[in-house]
Structures are given as C-alpha cells and as structure tokens.
Short mmCIF file of C-alpha atoms in Angstrom, two decimals:
data_model
loop_
_atom_site.label_atom_id
_atom_site.label_comp_id
_atom_site.label_asym_id
_atom_site.label_seq_id
_atom_site.Cartn_x
_atom_site.Cartn_y
_atom_site.Cartn_z
CA ASP A 708 45.18 23.06 65.67
CA ALA A 709 42.15 23.08 67.96
CA GLY A 710 44.02 21.82 71.00
CA VAL A 711 42.53 19.40 73.48
CA ILE A 712 38.76 19.75 73.57
CA GLN A 713 36.71 19.02 76.66
CA SER A 714 32.98 19.04 77.15
CA PRO A 715 31.01 20.19 78.92
CA ARG A 716 32.93 23.16 80.32
CA HIS A 717 30.62 23.34 83.30
CA GLU A 718 28.37 20.71 84.80
CA VAL A 719 26.05 21.05 87.75
CA THR A 720 24.27 17.94 88.88
CA GLU A 721 22.61 16.45 91.91
CA MET A 722 24.08 13.81 94.14
CA GLY A 723 23.42 10.34 92.82
CA GLN A 724 23.26 11.32 89.17
CA GLU A 725 25.58 9.94 86.52
CA VAL A 726 28.09 12.37 85.08
CA THR A 727 30.02 11.88 81.84
CA LEU A 728 32.95 14.09 80.92
CA ARG A 729 34.34 14.02 77.41
CA CYS A 730 37.73 14.67 75.89
CA LYS A 731 39.06 14.88 72.36
CA PRO A 732 42.88 14.80 72.31
CA ILE A 733 45.07 16.56 69.79
CA SER A 734 45.19 14.64 66.54
CA GLY A 735 48.29 12.44 66.37
CA HIS A 736 48.78 12.28 70.12
CA ASN A 737 48.84 8.73 71.46
CA SER A 738 48.68 9.32 75.21
CA LEU A 739 45.77 10.80 77.13
CA PHE A 740 45.54 11.78 80.77
CA TRP A 741 42.67 12.60 83.10
CA TYR A 742 43.41 14.86 86.08
CA ARG A 743 41.33 16.23 88.92
CA GLN A 744 42.02 19.53 90.68
CA THR A 745 40.56 20.56 94.02
CA MET A 746 41.48 23.25 96.51
CA MET A 747 42.27 20.65 99.15
CA ARG A 748 44.31 18.17 97.11
CA GLY A 749 45.59 20.21 94.18
CA LEU A 750 46.17 18.39 90.90
CA GLU A 751 45.96 14.60 90.88
CA LEU A 752 46.43 12.16 88.04
CA LEU A 753 43.41 9.85 87.78
CA ILE A 754 44.28 7.65 84.81
CA TYR A 755 46.31 7.65 81.66
CA PHE A 756 45.94 5.82 78.37
CA ASN A 757 48.60 4.95 75.84
CA ASN A 758 47.44 3.93 72.37
CA ASN A 759 43.87 3.72 73.75
CA VAL A 760 44.85 1.22 76.47
CA PRO A 761 44.61 2.18 80.16
CA ILE A 762 48.15 2.00 81.54
CA ASP A 763 47.82 3.35 85.07
CA ASP A 764 44.47 3.80 86.80
CA SER A 765 45.83 3.77 90.34
CA GLY A 766 44.70 7.35 90.82
CA MET A 767 41.05 6.59 90.18
CA PRO A 768 39.44 7.24 93.57
CA GLU A 769 36.96 4.40 93.68
CA ASP A 770 34.66 2.17 91.69
CA ARG A 771 32.27 5.01 91.04
CA PHE A 772 34.82 6.37 88.58
CA SER A 773 35.44 4.76 85.21
CA ALA A 774 37.24 5.91 82.08
CA LYS A 775 37.22 4.66 78.53
CA MET A 776 39.03 5.43 75.33
CA PRO A 777 37.21 3.64 72.51
CA ASN A 778 39.39 5.21 69.83
CA ALA A 779 42.33 7.56 69.39
CA SER A 780 40.17 10.65 69.19
CA PHE A 781 37.80 10.29 72.13
CA SER A 782 37.79 9.50 75.83
CA THR A 783 35.19 9.65 78.58
CA LEU A 784 35.38 9.87 82.34
CA LYS A 785 32.23 8.71 84.05
CA ILE A 786 31.15 9.10 87.65
CA GLN A 787 28.21 7.01 88.79
CA PRO A 788 26.74 7.79 91.25
CA SER A 789 28.16 11.25 91.78
CA GLU A 790 28.75 12.67 95.25
CA PRO A 791 29.36 16.26 96.47
CA ARG A 792 33.02 15.42 97.19
CA ASP A 793 33.51 14.79 93.47
CA SER A 794 33.11 18.51 92.86
CA ALA A 795 36.33 19.63 91.18
CA VAL A 796 37.82 20.73 87.90
CA TYR A 797 38.63 17.78 85.68
CA PHE A 798 41.37 18.26 83.11
CA CYS A 799 42.22 16.13 80.14
CA ALA A 800 45.69 16.31 78.58
CA SER A 801 47.36 14.62 75.65
CA THR A 802 50.85 14.10 74.35
CA ARG A 803 52.79 12.18 71.74
CA THR A 804 55.03 9.62 73.36
CA SER A 805 57.53 7.04 72.29
CA GLY A 806 57.94 4.91 75.37
CA ARG A 807 58.07 7.47 78.16
CA PRO A 808 54.56 8.54 79.18
CA TYR A 809 55.32 11.99 80.51
CA ASN A 810 56.50 14.16 77.69
CA GLU A 811 55.25 17.73 77.43
CA GLN A 812 51.49 17.57 77.80
CA PHE A 813 48.84 19.76 76.28
CA PHE A 814 45.94 20.45 78.59
CA GLY A 815 42.31 20.99 77.77
CA PRO A 816 40.38 23.88 79.33
CA GLY A 817 38.88 21.65 82.00
CA THR A 818 35.35 20.76 83.08
CA ARG A 819 34.15 22.37 86.29
CA LEU A 820 31.89 19.85 88.01
CA THR A 821 29.61 20.78 90.86
CA VAL A 822 27.66 18.06 92.60
CA LEU A 823 24.93 19.39 94.84
CA LYS B 1161 55.69 15.08 104.31
CA ASN B 1162 54.65 15.58 100.71
CA GLU B 1163 56.86 14.10 98.04
CA VAL B 1164 56.95 17.47 96.31
CA GLU B 1165 57.31 20.74 98.19
CA GLN B 1166 57.17 24.16 96.59
CA SER B 1167 58.24 27.49 98.02
CA PRO B 1168 57.09 30.08 98.46
CA GLN B 1169 53.37 29.33 98.46
CA ASN B 1170 52.61 32.91 97.53
CA LEU B 1171 54.85 35.54 96.00
CA THR B 1172 54.09 39.16 95.19
CA ALA B 1173 56.65 41.23 93.33
CA GLN B 1174 56.97 44.44 91.36
CA GLU B 1175 57.10 44.42 87.60
CA GLY B 1176 60.64 43.94 86.39
CA GLU B 1177 61.86 41.94 89.37
CA PHE B 1178 63.72 38.64 89.00
CA ILE B 1179 61.55 35.81 90.29
CA THR B 1180 62.62 32.44 91.70
CA ILE B 1181 60.25 29.62 92.58
CA ASN B 1182 61.62 26.50 94.20
CA CYS B 1183 60.64 22.84 94.08
CA SER B 1184 62.12 20.15 96.33
CA TYR B 1185 61.30 16.49 96.13
CA SER B 1186 62.10 13.48 98.25
CA VAL B 1187 62.16 10.59 95.79
CA GLY B 1188 64.27 9.50 92.85
CA ILE B 1189 62.85 10.89 89.65
CA SER B 1190 63.12 10.42 85.94
CA ALA B 1191 61.73 13.83 85.02
CA LEU B 1192 60.32 17.04 86.47
CA HIS B 1193 57.71 19.30 84.94
CA TRP B 1194 56.90 22.94 85.46
CA LEU B 1195 53.34 23.97 84.66
CA GLN B 1196 51.68 27.38 84.58
CA GLN B 1197 48.01 27.78 85.49
CA HIS B 1198 46.49 31.07 84.41
CA PRO B 1199 43.93 32.95 86.52
CA GLY B 1200 41.24 31.68 84.15
CA GLY B 1201 42.20 28.11 85.01
CA GLY B 1202 43.99 27.01 81.84
CA ILE B 1203 47.16 24.95 82.30
CA VAL B 1204 50.24 25.20 80.11
CA SER B 1205 53.28 22.97 80.25
CA LEU B 1206 56.38 25.16 80.51
CA PHE B 1207 59.28 22.74 80.83
CA MET B 1208 60.16 19.11 81.21
CA LEU B 1209 63.60 18.53 82.73
CA SER B 1210 65.68 15.53 83.60
CA SER B 1211 68.98 17.34 84.04
CA GLY B 1212 70.67 20.70 83.70
CA LYS B 1213 68.87 23.77 82.54
CA LYS B 1214 66.32 24.88 79.96
CA LYS B 1215 65.44 28.36 78.78
CA HIS B 1216 62.41 29.65 76.96
CA GLY B 1217 62.15 33.37 76.53
CA ARG B 1218 62.24 34.98 79.97
CA LEU B 1219 61.76 31.66 81.73
CA ILE B 1220 64.63 29.49 82.93
CA ALA B 1221 64.31 26.14 84.68
CA THR B 1222 67.14 24.34 86.42
CA ILE B 1223 67.38 21.03 88.16
CA ASN B 1224 69.96 19.52 90.52
CA ILE B 1225 69.35 15.80 90.65
CA GLN B 1226 71.79 15.19 93.51
CA GLU B 1227 70.14 17.84 95.69
CA LYS B 1228 66.62 16.85 94.57
CA HIS B 1229 65.81 20.46 93.77
CA SER B 1230 64.57 22.49 90.85
CA SER B 1231 64.07 26.19 90.38
CA LEU B 1232 61.98 28.21 87.97
CA HIS B 1233 63.25 31.72 87.27
CA ILE B 1234 61.48 34.56 85.53
CA THR B 1235 63.55 37.49 84.36
CA ALA B 1236 62.07 40.98 83.85
CA SER B 1237 58.76 39.87 85.33
CA HIS B 1238 55.55 41.27 83.91
CA PRO B 1239 51.96 41.36 85.21
CA ARG B 1240 51.00 38.77 82.58
CA ASP B 1241 53.33 36.33 84.40
CA SER B 1242 50.83 36.36 87.29
CA ALA B 1243 49.69 32.76 87.61
CA VAL B 1244 50.07 29.65 89.72
CA TYR B 1245 53.25 27.72 88.93
CA ILE B 1246 53.12 24.01 89.61
CA CYS B 1247 56.00 21.55 89.88
CA ALA B 1248 55.39 17.87 89.14
CA VAL B 1249 57.80 14.95 89.38
CA VAL B 1250 57.81 11.58 87.66
CA ASN B 1251 59.26 9.04 90.06
CA LEU B 1252 61.25 5.99 89.03
CA ASN B 1253 58.05 3.93 88.91
CA GLU B 1254 56.62 6.42 86.42
CA LYS B 1255 54.20 7.86 88.96
CA LEU B 1256 53.38 11.56 88.57
CA THR B 1257 53.06 13.70 91.72
CA PHE B 1258 52.23 17.39 91.82
CA GLY B 1259 53.31 20.14 94.17
CA THR B 1260 50.68 22.42 95.63
CA GLY B 1261 51.74 25.35 93.49
CA THR B 1262 53.15 28.84 93.96
CA ARG B 1263 50.81 31.74 93.38
CA LEU B 1264 52.74 34.58 91.74
CA THR B 1265 51.36 38.11 91.52
CA ILE B 1266 53.30 40.76 89.62
CA ILE B 1267 52.26 44.32 90.39
CA PRO B 1268 52.62 46.96 87.67
#
C-alpha cells in the first residue's frame, strides 16, 4: 500500500502565480481531506470530500482557493493568485467512512509551499 | 479562548519516564483524535475516541466526556516518541478543530 501520495513535495513560487497541489488517496478510501499547517494557526481543515463530492468547504480561506475531486483517485487544491501568506504545509488525508466523516485518517507527507 | 487547549505546550523528559499530555475542550463533541507529528513533518493518527479508553502498545488515550477532557499517556518513553502530539475534536456539527500541539522531547 503506497499510502496517500502528494505532489509536489516542495513548491516555491512568486506572488501572483497559480499553484496546484495534487493528492492521490489510498485506494478504497471514500473521504478526502485537505489541511493547511502554519506556525501561527497550526493545523486547519480546508475542505473535505465524501464520494468525490465536497461536503464542507467552510475552512477554505477565500475565493483564491479552490479544490476539486474529479474521481475517487485524484484531488487538486488550487490557489490563484497565490500570496506570501499562503506559505504553509498542505496535507491531504483520506479515510474510509460509512456515514461519519472523521474516522481514523491517513495523512500524506505534505506539500511545503513557499510564496515569495 | 480556543475550543481546544493542550497542556503542556512543551515537555522534556528522560527516557523511561511516564508521560501525560492533556487536552481540554469547551464544546460538545462526537469524537476526539490524537495525532502524532514526527520531526520530519509526517502526521500519523494515533487514536479516535468517543468514550472510555484505548490502548495501543505503550500509548493509552482516555476521555472523560462529562469533564470535556482527554489525556494521552506514554509508558516507558523512548527517544523515538519525540514528536508533536496534536489533539483534535469533532463537534456536534461535525466540525473538526485542532489543538496547538504538545512538543515532546525524550532525552536518552
């Protein structure tokens, strides 16, 4: 089992550029979560999908952030345009659920984003 | 006041000591998670609790719903237990909120 796969592992970009983060959940898992971690705010849930449908996106900071899950094996988190305050580590996690969204989650290694 | 408070923020102990990390929360919850974040940044889910106690190896997690409090215990601590331990609660509206973490350092 390869675990949750995220790419890229590191991304450095300039303010104003579009950034796309990618996640492949564990096969068979039907819920996927995007988190952001910063020194100031710790871990925050951005959005979660269940069966490819966004269920709760109340944690998405603003319209510059968007997330998609076109199929059960792939999700993207896009920031356009990026700003220096978006610099953080972005984690993707997946789990198999039957109703309750927050069973034990399996985290990817994270993408460290730096916006200059 | 944060919904989830952890204590202590930092903890340094000698190898072999019994470790307790605390998590208090202020809202009604349906579940509580304990996560471990390694120095390299990777996050592992340790426990999910809604009542009582769970044990996995040297790790024990307890929760008291009435007191809105959970503890994570590590017996016979080892330097490889050095990590940040994060508590997260799922409130009754299924919102997930994280504590700020406890940084544990075990000295050989």
